[in-house]
Short mmCIF file of N, CA and C in Angstrom, two decimals:
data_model
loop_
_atom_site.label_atom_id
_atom_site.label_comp_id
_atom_site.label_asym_id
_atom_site.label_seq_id
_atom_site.Cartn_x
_atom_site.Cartn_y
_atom_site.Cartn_z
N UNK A 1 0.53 -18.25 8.11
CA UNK A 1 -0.55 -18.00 7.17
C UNK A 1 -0.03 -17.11 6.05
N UNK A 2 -0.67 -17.77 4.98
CA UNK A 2 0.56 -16.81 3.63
C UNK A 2 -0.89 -16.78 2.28
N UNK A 3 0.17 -16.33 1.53
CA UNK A 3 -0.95 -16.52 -0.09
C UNK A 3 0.50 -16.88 -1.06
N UNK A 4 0.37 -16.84 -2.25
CA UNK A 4 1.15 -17.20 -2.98
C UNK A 4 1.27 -15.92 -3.19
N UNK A 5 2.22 -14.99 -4.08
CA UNK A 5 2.62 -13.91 -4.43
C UNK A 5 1.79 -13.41 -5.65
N UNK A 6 1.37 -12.43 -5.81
CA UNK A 6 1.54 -12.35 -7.63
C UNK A 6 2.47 -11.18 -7.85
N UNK A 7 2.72 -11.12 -9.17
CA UNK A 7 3.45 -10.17 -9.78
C UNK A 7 2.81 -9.82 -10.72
N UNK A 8 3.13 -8.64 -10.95
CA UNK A 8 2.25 -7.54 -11.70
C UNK A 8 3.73 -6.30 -12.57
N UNK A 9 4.25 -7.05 -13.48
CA UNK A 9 5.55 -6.12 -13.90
C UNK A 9 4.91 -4.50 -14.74
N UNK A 10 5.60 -3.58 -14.70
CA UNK A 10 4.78 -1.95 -14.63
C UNK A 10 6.13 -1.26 -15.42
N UNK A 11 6.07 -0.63 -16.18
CA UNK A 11 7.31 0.07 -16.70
C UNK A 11 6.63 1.47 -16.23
N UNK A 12 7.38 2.81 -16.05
CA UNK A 12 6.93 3.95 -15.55
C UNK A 12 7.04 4.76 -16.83
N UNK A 13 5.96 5.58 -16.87
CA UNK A 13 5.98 6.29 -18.30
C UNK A 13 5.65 7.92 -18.19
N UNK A 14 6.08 8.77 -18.73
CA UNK A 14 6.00 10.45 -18.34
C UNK A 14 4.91 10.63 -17.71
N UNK A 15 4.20 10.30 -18.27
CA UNK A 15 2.58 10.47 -17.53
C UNK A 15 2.73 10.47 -15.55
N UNK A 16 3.82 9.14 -15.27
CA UNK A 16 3.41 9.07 -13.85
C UNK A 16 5.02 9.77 -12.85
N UNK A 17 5.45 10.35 -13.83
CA UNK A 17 5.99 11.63 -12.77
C UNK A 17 6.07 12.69 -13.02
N UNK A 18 7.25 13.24 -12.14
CA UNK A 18 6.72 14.94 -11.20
C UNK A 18 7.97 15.59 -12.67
N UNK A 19 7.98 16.96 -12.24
CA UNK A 19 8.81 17.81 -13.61
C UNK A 19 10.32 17.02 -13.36
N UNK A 20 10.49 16.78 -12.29
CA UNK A 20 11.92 16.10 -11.94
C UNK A 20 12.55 14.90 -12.52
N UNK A 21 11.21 14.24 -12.79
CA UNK A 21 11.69 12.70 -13.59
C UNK A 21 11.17 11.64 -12.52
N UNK A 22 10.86 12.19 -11.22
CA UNK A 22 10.45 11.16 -10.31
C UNK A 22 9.03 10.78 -10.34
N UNK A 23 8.78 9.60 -9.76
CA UNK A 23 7.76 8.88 -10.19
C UNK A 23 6.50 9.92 -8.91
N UNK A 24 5.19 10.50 -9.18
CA UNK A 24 4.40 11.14 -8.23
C UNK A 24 3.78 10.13 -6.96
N UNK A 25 4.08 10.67 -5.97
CA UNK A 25 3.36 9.72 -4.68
C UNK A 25 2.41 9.72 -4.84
N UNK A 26 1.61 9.86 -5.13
CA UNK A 26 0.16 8.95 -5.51
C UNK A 26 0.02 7.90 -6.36
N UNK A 27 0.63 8.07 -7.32
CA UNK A 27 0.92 7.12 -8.52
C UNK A 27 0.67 5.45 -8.65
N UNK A 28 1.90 5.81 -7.07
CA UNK A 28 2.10 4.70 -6.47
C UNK A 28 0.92 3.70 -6.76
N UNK A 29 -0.22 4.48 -5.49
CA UNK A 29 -1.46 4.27 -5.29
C UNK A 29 -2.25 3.90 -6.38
N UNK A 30 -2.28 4.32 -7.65
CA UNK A 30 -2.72 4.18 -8.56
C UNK A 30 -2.30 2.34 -9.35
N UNK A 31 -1.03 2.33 -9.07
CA UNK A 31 -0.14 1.20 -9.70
C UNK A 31 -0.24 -0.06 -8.61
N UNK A 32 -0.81 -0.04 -7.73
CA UNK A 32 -0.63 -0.97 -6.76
C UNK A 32 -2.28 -1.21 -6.91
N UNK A 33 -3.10 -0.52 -7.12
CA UNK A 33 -4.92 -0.59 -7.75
C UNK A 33 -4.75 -1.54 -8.79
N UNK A 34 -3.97 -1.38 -10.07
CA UNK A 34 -4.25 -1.99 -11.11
C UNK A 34 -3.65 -3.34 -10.61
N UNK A 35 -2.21 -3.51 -9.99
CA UNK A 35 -1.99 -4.59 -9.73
C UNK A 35 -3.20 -6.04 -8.87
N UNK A 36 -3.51 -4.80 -7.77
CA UNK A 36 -4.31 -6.29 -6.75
C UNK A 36 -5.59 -6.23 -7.16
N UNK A 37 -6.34 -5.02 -8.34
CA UNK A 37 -7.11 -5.34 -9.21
C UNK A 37 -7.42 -6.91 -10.55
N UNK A 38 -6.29 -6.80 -11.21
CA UNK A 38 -5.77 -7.81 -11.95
C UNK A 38 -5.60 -9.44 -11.37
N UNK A 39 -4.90 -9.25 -10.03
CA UNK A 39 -4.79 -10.25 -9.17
C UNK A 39 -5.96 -10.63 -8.79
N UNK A 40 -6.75 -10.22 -7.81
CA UNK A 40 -8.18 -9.75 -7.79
C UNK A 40 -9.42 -10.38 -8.61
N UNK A 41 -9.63 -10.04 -9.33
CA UNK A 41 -10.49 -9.99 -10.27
C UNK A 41 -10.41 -11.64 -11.21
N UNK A 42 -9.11 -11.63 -11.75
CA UNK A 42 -8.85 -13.29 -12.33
C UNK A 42 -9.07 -14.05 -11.21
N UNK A 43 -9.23 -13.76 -10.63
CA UNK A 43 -9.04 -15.08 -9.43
C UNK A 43 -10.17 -15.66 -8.14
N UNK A 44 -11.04 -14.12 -7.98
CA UNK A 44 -12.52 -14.12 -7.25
C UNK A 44 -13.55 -13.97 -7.79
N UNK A 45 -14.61 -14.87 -7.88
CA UNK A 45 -16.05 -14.53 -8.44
C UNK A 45 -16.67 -13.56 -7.69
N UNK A 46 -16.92 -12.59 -8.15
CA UNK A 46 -18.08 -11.54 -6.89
C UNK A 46 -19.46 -12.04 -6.67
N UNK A 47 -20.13 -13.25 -7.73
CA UNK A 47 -21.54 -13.61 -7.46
C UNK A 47 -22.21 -12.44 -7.32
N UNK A 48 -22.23 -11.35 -7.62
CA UNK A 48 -23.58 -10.23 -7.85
C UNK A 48 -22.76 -9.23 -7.05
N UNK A 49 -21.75 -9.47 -6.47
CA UNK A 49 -21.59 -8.32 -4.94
C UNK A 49 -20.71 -7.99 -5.41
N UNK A 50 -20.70 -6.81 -4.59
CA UNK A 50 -19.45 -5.28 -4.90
C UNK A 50 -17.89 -5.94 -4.73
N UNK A 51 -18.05 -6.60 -3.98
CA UNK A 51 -16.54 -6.95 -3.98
C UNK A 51 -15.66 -6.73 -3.00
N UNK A 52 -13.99 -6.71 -3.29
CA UNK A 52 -13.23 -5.95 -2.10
C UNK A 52 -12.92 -4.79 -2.36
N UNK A 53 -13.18 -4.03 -1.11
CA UNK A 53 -13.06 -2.32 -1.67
C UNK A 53 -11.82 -1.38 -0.07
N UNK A 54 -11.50 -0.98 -0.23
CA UNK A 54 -9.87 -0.33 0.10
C UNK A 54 -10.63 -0.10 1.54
N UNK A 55 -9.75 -0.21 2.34
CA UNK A 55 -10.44 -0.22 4.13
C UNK A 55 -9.38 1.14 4.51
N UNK A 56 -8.08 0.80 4.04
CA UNK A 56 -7.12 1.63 4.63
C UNK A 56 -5.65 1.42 3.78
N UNK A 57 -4.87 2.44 4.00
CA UNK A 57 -3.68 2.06 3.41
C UNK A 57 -2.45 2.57 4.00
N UNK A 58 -1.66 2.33 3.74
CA UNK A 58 0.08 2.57 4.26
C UNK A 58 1.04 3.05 3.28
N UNK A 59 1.76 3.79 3.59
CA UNK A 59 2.72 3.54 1.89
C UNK A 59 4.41 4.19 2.80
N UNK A 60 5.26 2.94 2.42
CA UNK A 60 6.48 3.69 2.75
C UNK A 60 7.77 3.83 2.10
N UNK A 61 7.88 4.82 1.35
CA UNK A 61 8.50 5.31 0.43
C UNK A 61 10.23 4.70 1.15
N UNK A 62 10.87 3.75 -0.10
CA UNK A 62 12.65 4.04 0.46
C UNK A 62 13.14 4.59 -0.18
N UNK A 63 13.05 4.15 -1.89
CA UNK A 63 13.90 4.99 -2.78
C UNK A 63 12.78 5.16 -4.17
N UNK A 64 13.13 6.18 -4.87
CA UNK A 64 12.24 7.09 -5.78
C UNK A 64 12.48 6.09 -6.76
N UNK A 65 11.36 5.90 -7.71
CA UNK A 65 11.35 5.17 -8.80
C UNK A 65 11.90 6.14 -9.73
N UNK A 66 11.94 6.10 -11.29
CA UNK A 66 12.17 7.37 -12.34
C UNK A 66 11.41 6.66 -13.48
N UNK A 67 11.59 7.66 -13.98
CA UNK A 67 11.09 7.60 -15.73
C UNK A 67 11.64 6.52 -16.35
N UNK A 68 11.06 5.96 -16.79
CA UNK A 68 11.54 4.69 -17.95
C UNK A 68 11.94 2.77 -16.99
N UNK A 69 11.68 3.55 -15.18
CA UNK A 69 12.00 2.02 -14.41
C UNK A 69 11.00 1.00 -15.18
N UNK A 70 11.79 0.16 -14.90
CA UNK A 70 11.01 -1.18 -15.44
C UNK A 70 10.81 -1.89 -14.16
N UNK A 71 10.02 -2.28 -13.16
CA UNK A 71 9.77 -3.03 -11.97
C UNK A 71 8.61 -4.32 -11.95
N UNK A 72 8.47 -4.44 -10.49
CA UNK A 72 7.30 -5.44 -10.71
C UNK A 72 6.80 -4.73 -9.22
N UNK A 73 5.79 -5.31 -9.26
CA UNK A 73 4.86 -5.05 -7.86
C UNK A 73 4.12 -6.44 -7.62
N UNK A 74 4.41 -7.09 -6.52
CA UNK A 74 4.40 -8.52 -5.54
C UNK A 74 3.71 -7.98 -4.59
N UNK A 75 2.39 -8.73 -4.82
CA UNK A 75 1.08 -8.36 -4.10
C UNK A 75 1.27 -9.88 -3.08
N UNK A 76 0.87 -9.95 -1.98
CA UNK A 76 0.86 -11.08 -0.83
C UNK A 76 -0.34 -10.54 0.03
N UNK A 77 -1.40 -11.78 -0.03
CA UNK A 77 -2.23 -11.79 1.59
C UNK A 77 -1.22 -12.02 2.84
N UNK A 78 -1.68 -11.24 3.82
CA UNK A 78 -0.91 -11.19 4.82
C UNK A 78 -1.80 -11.69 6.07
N UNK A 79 -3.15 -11.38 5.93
CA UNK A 79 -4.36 -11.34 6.69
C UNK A 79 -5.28 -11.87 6.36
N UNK A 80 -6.01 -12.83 6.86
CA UNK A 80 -7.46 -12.72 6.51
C UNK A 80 -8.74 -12.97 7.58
N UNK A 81 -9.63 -11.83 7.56
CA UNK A 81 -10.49 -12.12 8.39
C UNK A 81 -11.95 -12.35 8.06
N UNK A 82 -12.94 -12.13 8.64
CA UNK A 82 -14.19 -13.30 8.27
C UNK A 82 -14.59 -12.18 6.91
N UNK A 83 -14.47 -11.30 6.88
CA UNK A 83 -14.90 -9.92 5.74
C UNK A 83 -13.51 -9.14 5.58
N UNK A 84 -12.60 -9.34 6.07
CA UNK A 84 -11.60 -8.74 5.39
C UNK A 84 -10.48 -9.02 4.98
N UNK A 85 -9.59 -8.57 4.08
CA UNK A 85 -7.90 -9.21 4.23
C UNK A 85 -7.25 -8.06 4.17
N UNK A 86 -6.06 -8.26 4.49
CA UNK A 86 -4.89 -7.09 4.38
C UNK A 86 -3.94 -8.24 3.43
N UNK A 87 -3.63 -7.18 2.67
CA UNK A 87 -2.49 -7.10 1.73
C UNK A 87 -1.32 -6.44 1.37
N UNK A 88 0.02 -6.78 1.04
CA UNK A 88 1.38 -6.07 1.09
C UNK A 88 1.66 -5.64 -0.08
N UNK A 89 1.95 -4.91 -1.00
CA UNK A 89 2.17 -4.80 -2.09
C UNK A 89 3.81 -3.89 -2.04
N UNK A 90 4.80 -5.07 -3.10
CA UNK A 90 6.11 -4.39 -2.75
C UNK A 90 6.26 -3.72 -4.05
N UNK A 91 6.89 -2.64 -4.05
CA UNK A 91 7.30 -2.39 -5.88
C UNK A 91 8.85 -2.55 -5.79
N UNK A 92 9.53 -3.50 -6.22
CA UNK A 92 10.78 -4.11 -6.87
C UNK A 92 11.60 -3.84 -8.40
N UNK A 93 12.40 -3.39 -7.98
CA UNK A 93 13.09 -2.95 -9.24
C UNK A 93 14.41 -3.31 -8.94
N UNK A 94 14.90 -4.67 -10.19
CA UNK A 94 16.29 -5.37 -9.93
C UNK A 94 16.64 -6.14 -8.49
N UNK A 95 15.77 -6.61 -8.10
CA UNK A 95 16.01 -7.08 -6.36
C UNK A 95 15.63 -6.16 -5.28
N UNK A 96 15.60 -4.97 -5.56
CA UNK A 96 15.53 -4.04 -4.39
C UNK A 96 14.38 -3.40 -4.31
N UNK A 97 13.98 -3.23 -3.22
CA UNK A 97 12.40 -2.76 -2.77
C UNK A 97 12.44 -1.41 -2.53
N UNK A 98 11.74 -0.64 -3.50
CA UNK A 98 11.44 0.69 -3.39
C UNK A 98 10.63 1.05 -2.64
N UNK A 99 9.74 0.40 -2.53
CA UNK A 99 8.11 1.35 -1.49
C UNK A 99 7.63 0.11 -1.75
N UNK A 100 6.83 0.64 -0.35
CA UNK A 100 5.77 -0.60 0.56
C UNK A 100 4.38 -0.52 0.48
N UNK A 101 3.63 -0.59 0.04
CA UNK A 101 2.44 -0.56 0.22
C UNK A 101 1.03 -1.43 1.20
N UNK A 102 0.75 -1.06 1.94
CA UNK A 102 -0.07 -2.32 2.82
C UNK A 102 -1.29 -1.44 3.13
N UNK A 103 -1.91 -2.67 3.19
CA UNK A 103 -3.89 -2.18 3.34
C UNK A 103 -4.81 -3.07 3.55
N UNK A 104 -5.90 -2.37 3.79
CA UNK A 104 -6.79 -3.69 4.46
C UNK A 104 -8.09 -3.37 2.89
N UNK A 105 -8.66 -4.31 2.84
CA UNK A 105 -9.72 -3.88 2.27
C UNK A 105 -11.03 -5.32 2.62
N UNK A 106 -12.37 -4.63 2.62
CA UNK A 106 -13.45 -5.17 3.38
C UNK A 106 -14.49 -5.71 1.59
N UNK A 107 -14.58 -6.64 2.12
CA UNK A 107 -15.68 -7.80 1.18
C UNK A 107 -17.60 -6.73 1.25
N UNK A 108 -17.94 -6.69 0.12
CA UNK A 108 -18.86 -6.43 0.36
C UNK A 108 -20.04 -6.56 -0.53
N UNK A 109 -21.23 -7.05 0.02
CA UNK A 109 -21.93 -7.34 -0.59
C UNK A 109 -22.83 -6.61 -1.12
N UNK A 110 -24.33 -6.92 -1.86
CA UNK A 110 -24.63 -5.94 -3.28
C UNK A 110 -25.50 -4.96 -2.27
N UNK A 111 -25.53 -5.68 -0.70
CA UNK A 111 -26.15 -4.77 -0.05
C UNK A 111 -25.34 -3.44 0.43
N UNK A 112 -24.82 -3.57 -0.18
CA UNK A 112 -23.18 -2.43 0.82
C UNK A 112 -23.00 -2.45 1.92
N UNK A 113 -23.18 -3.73 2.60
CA UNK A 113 -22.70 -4.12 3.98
C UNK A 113 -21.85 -5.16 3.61
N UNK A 114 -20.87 -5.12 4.62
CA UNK A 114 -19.66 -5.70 5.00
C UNK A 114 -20.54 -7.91 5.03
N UNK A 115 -19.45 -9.00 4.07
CA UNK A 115 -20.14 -10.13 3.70
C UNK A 115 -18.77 -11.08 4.22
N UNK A 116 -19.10 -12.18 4.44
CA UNK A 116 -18.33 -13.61 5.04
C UNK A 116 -17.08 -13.60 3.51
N UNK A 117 -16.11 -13.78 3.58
CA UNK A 117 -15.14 -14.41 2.48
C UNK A 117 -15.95 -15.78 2.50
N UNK A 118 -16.18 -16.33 1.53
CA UNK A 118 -16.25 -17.38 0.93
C UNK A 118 -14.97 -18.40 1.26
N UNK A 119 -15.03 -19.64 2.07
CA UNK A 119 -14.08 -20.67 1.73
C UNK A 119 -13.74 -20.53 -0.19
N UNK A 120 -14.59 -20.57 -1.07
CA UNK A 120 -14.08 -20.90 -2.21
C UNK A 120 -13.42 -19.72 -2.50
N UNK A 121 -13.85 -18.27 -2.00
CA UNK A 121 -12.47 -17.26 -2.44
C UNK A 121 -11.68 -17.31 -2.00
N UNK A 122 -11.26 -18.11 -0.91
CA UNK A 122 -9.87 -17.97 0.05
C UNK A 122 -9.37 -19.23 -1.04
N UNK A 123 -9.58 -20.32 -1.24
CA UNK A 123 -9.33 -21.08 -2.31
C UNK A 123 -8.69 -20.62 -3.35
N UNK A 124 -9.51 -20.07 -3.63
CA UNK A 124 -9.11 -19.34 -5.14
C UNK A 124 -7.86 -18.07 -5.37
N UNK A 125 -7.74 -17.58 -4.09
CA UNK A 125 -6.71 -16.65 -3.53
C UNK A 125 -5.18 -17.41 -3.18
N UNK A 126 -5.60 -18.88 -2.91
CA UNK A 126 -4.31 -19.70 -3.00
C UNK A 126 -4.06 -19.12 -0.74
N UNK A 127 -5.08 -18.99 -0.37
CA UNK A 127 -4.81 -18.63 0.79
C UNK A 127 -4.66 -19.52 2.01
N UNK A 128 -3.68 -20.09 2.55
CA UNK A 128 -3.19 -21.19 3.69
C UNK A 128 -2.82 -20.78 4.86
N UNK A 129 -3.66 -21.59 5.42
CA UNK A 129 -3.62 -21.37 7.11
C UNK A 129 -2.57 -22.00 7.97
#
């Protein structure tokens, strides 16, 4: 069971690091939002409802990004369940994988309870069983 990838390319700019030149661990968090946001959003109708919203997350740092990296971040469904999916998000710079990002996040509707994925959003997510 897979999704198609997306990519989401990110250049790092003073703003997102520490006095050192390194990119801030949260940041991360921040850059991996806009990515499966973007992904996200072009690609699922919410029909009136809140949407997918962050269940949990992971993050495992290998090597430090810096000032001025130019990368991409490759978002993949990994999961999907009747209200939720988990997703991988890699950040890549030149072939090599800096940090991992993985998380679940839960579908929800305008009631703020937890709602069925839609066959047509798993569709639309490019998501195969």
């Amino acid at each position: 069971m897979s999704s198609k990838p997306h990519i989401f390319p990110f250049s790092i700019a003073y703003a997102d690091t520490d006095a050192g030149g390194i990119v801030y661990h949260a940041r991360y968090i921040e850059m991996a939002e806009r990515a499966r946001m973007l992904w996200l959003n072009n690609k699922v109708p919410t029909n009136g409802d809140v949407g997918f919203v962050i269940r949990e997350l992971h993050m495992k740092y290998k090597k430090p990004l810096k000032l001025a990296d130019e990368f991409v971040i490759e978002s993949i469904l990994t999961d999907v369940g009747n209200a939720s999916l988990k997703v991988e998000q890699k950040f890549i710079k030149d072939g090599e994988v800096h940090a991992i990002m993985t998380g679940s996040a839960a579908y929800i509707g305008a009631d703020l309870k937890p709602k069925k994925i839609s066959d047509e959003m798993l569709d639309a997510l490019e998501w195969t069983k």
